[in-house]
PDB file of C-alpha atoms in Angstrom:
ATOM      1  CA  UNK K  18      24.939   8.811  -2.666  1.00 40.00           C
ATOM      2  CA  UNK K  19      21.227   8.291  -1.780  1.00 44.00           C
ATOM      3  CA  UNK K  20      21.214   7.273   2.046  1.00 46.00           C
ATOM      4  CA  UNK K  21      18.636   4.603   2.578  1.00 44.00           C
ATOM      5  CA  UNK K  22      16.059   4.875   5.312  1.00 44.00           C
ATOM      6  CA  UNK K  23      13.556   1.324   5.637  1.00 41.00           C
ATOM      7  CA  UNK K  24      10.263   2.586   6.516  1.00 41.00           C
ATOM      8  CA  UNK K  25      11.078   6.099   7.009  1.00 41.00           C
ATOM      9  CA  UNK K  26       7.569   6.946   5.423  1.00 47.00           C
ATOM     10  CA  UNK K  27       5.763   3.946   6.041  1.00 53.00           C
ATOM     11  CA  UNK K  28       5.837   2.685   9.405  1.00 49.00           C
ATOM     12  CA  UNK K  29       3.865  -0.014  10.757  1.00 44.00           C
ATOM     13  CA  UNK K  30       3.524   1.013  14.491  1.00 39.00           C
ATOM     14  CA  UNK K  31       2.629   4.735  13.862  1.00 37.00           C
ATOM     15  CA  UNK K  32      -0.501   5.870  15.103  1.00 33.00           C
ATOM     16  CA  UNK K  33      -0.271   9.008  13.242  1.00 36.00           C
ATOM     17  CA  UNK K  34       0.054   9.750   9.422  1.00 41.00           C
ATOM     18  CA  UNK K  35       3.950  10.007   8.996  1.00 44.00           C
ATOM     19  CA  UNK K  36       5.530  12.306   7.097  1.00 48.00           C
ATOM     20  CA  UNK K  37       4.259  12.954   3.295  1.00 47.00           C
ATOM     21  CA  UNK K  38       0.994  10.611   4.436  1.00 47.00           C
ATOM     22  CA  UNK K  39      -1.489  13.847   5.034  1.00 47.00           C
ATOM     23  CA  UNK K  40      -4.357  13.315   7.804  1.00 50.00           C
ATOM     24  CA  UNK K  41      -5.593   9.943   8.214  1.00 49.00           C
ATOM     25  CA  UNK K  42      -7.324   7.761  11.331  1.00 50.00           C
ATOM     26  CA  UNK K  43      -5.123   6.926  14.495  1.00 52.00           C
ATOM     27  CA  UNK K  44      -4.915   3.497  14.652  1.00 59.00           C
ATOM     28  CA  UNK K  45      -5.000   2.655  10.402  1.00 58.00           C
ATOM     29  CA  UNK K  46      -2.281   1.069   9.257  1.00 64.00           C
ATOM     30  CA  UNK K  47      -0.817   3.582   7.092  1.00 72.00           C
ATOM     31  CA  UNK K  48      -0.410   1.228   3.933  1.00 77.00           C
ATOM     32  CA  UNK K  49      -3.936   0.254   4.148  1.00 80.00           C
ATOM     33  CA  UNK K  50      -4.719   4.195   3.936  1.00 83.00           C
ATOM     34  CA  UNK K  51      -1.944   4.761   1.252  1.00 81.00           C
ATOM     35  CA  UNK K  52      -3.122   2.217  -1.345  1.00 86.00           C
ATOM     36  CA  UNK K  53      -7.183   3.188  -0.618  1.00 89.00           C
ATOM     37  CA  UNK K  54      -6.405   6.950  -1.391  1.00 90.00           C
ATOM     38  CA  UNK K  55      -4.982   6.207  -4.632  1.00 92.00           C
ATOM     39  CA  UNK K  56      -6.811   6.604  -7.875  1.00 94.00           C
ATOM     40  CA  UNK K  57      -5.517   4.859 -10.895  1.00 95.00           C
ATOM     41  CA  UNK K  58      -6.685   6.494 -13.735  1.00 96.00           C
ATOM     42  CA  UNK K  59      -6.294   5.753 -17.678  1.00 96.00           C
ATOM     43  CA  UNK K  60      -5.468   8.263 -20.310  1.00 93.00           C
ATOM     44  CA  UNK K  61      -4.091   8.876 -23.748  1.00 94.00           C
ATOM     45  CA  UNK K  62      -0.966  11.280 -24.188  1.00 91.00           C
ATOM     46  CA  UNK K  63      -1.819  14.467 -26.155  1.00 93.00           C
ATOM     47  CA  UNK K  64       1.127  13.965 -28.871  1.00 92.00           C
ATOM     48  CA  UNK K  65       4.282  11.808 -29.639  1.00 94.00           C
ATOM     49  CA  UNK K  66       4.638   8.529 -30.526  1.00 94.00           C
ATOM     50  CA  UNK K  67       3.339   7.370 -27.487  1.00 93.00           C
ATOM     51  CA  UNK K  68      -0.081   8.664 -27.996  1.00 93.00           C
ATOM     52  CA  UNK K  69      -1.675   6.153 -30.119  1.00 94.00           C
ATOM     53  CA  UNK K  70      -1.429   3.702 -26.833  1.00 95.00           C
ATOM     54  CA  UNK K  71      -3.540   3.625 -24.100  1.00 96.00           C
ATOM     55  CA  UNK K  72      -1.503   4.664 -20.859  1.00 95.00           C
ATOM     56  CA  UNK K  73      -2.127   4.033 -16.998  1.00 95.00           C
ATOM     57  CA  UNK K  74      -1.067   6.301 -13.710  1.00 94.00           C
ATOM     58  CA  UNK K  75      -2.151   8.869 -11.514  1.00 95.00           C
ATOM     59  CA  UNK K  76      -3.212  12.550 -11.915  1.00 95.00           C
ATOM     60  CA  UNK K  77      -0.085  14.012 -10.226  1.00 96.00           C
ATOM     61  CA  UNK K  78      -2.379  16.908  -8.093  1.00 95.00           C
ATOM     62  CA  UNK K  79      -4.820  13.864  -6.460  1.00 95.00           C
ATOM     63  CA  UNK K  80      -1.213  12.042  -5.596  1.00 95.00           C
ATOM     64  CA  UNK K  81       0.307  15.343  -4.232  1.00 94.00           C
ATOM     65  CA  UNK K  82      -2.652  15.609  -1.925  1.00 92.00           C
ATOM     66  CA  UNK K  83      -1.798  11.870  -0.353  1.00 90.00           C
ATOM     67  CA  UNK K  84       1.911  11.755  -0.453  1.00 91.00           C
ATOM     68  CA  UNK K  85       3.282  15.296  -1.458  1.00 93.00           C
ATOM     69  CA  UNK K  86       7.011  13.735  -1.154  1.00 93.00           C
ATOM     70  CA  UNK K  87       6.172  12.000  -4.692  1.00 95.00           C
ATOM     71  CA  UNK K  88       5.731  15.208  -6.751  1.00 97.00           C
ATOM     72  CA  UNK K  89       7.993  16.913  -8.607  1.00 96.00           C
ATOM     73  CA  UNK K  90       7.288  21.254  -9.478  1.00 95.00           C
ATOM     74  CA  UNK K  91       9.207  22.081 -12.360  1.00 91.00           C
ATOM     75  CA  UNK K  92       9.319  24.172 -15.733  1.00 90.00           C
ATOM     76  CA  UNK K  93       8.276  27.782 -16.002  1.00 94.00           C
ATOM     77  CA  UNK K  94       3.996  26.539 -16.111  1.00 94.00           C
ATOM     78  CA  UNK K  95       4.755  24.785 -12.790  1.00 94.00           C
ATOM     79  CA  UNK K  96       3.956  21.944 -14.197  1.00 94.00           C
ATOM     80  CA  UNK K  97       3.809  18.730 -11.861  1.00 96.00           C
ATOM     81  CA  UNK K  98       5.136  15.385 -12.545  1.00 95.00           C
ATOM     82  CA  UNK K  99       5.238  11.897 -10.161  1.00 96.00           C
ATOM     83  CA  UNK K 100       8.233  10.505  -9.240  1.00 96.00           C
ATOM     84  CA  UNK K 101       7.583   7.300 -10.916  1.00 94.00           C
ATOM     85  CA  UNK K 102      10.658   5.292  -9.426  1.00 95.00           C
ATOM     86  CA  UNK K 103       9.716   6.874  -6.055  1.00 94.00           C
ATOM     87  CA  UNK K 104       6.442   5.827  -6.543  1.00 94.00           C
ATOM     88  CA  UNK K 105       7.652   2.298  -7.338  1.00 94.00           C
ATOM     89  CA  UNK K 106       9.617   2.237  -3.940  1.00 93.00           C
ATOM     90  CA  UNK K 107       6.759   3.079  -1.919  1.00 91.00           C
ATOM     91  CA  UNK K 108       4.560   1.036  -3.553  1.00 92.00           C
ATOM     92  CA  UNK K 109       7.066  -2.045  -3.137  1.00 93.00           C
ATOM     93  CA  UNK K 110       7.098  -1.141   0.706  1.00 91.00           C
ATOM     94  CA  UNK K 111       3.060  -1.155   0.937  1.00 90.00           C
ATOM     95  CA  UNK K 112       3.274  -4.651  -0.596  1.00 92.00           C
ATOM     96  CA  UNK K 113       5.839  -6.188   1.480  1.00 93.00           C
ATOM     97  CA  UNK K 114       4.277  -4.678   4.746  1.00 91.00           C
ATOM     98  CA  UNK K 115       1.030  -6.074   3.451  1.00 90.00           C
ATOM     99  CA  UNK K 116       2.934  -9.936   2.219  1.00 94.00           C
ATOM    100  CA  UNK K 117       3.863  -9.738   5.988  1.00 93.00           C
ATOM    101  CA  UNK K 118       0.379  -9.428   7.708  1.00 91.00           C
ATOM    102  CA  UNK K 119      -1.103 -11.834   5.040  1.00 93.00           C
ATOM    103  CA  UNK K 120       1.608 -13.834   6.477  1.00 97.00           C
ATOM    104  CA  UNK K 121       0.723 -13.894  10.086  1.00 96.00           C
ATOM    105  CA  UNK K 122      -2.833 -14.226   9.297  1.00 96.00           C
ATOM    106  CA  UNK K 123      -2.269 -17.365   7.740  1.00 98.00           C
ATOM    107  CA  UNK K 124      -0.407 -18.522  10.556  1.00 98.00           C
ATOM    108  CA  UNK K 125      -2.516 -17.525  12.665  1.00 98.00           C
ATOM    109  CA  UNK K 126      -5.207 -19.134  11.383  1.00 98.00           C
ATOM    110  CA  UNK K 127      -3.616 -22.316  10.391  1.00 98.00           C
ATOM    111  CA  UNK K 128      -2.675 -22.597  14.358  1.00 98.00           C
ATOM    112  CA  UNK K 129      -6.491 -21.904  15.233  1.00 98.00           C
ATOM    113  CA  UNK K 130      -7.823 -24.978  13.013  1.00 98.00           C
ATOM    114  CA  UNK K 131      -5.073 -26.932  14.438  1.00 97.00           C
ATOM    115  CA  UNK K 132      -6.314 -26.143  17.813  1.00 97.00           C
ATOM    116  CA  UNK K 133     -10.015 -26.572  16.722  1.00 97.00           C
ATOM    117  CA  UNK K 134      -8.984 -30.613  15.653  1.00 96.00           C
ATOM    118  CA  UNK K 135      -7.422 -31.477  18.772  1.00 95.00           C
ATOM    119  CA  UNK K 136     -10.146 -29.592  20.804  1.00 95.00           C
ATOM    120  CA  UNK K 137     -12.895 -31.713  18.474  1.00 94.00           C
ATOM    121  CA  UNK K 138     -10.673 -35.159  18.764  1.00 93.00           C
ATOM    122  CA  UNK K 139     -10.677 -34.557  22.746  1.00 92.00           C
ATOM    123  CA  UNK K 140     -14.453 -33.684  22.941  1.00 91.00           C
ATOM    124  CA  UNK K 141     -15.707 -36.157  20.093  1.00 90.00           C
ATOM    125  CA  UNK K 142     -13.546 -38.948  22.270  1.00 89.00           C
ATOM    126  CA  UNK K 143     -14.211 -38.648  25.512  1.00 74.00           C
ATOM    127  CA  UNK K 144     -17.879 -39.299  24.752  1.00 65.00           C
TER     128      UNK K 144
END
C-alpha cells in the first residue's frame, strides 16, 4: 500500500526548494515557483488513433528539470514519460495551498475595509 505523506514535497514554510523542487529563491513559496516553471505545451501524437486530435502536456525533459520525482526512465531508448496521476496530485496540492492564501487574503482584506468604515464613520462624525 502507498503510504501517504501531506505536503511531503510541497511545504508551505520551507525556505528552501524541498525535495524534487531543484534550486529556487529562499523565501518563494514553493507552489508559486512550481506552477511558474512549468511549460504547457501542445502537440499532435506521431501515430494511432489518437493522432488526428490535438493533445496538451509537458515535454517530460523541461518537467524532469523542475520536479525530477515526476519522471519515469524506461524501455531500452531510455525513453522518458510523466507520471500523469503524480502530476495530478501535485498539481491538486499547488491549488489547494494556493485556495488557502486566496483565502486569507480575502479575509484579510475584507477585515481592513471593515476597519476603514468605522475609522471613516468616527472621523466623518466627530466633525
Amino acid at each position: 500500500t502507498a503510504e501517504s505523506t501531506p505536503g511531503a514535497q510541497l511545504s508551505e514554510t520551507s525556505s528552501t526548494a524541498p525535495a524534487g523542487l531543484g534550486a529556487r529563491r529562499p523565501r518563494e513559496p514553493p507552489v508559486s515557483w512550481l506552477l511558474r516553471e512549468l511549460r504547457p505545451v501542445s502537440f499532435f501524437l506521431k501515430r494511432g488513433p489518437e493522432a488526428k486530435y490535438l493533445k496538451f502536456g509537458f515535454v517530460a525533459q523541461e518537467l524532469e528539470s523542475v520536479f525530477p520525482n515526476l519522471v519515469r526512465t524506461a524501455g531500452p531508448d531510455n525513453s522518458k514519460a510523466i507520471a500523469s496521476q503524480d502530476l495530478i496530485a501535485v498539481l491538486t496540492l499547488a491549488l489547494q495551498m494556493l485556495q488557502k492564501d486566496l483565502d486569507e487574503q480575502r479575509r484579510q482584506t475584507e477585515e481592513l475595509v471593515n476597519r476603514m468604515a468605522h475609522l471613516e464613520k468616527v472621523v466623518f462624525t466627530t466633525r
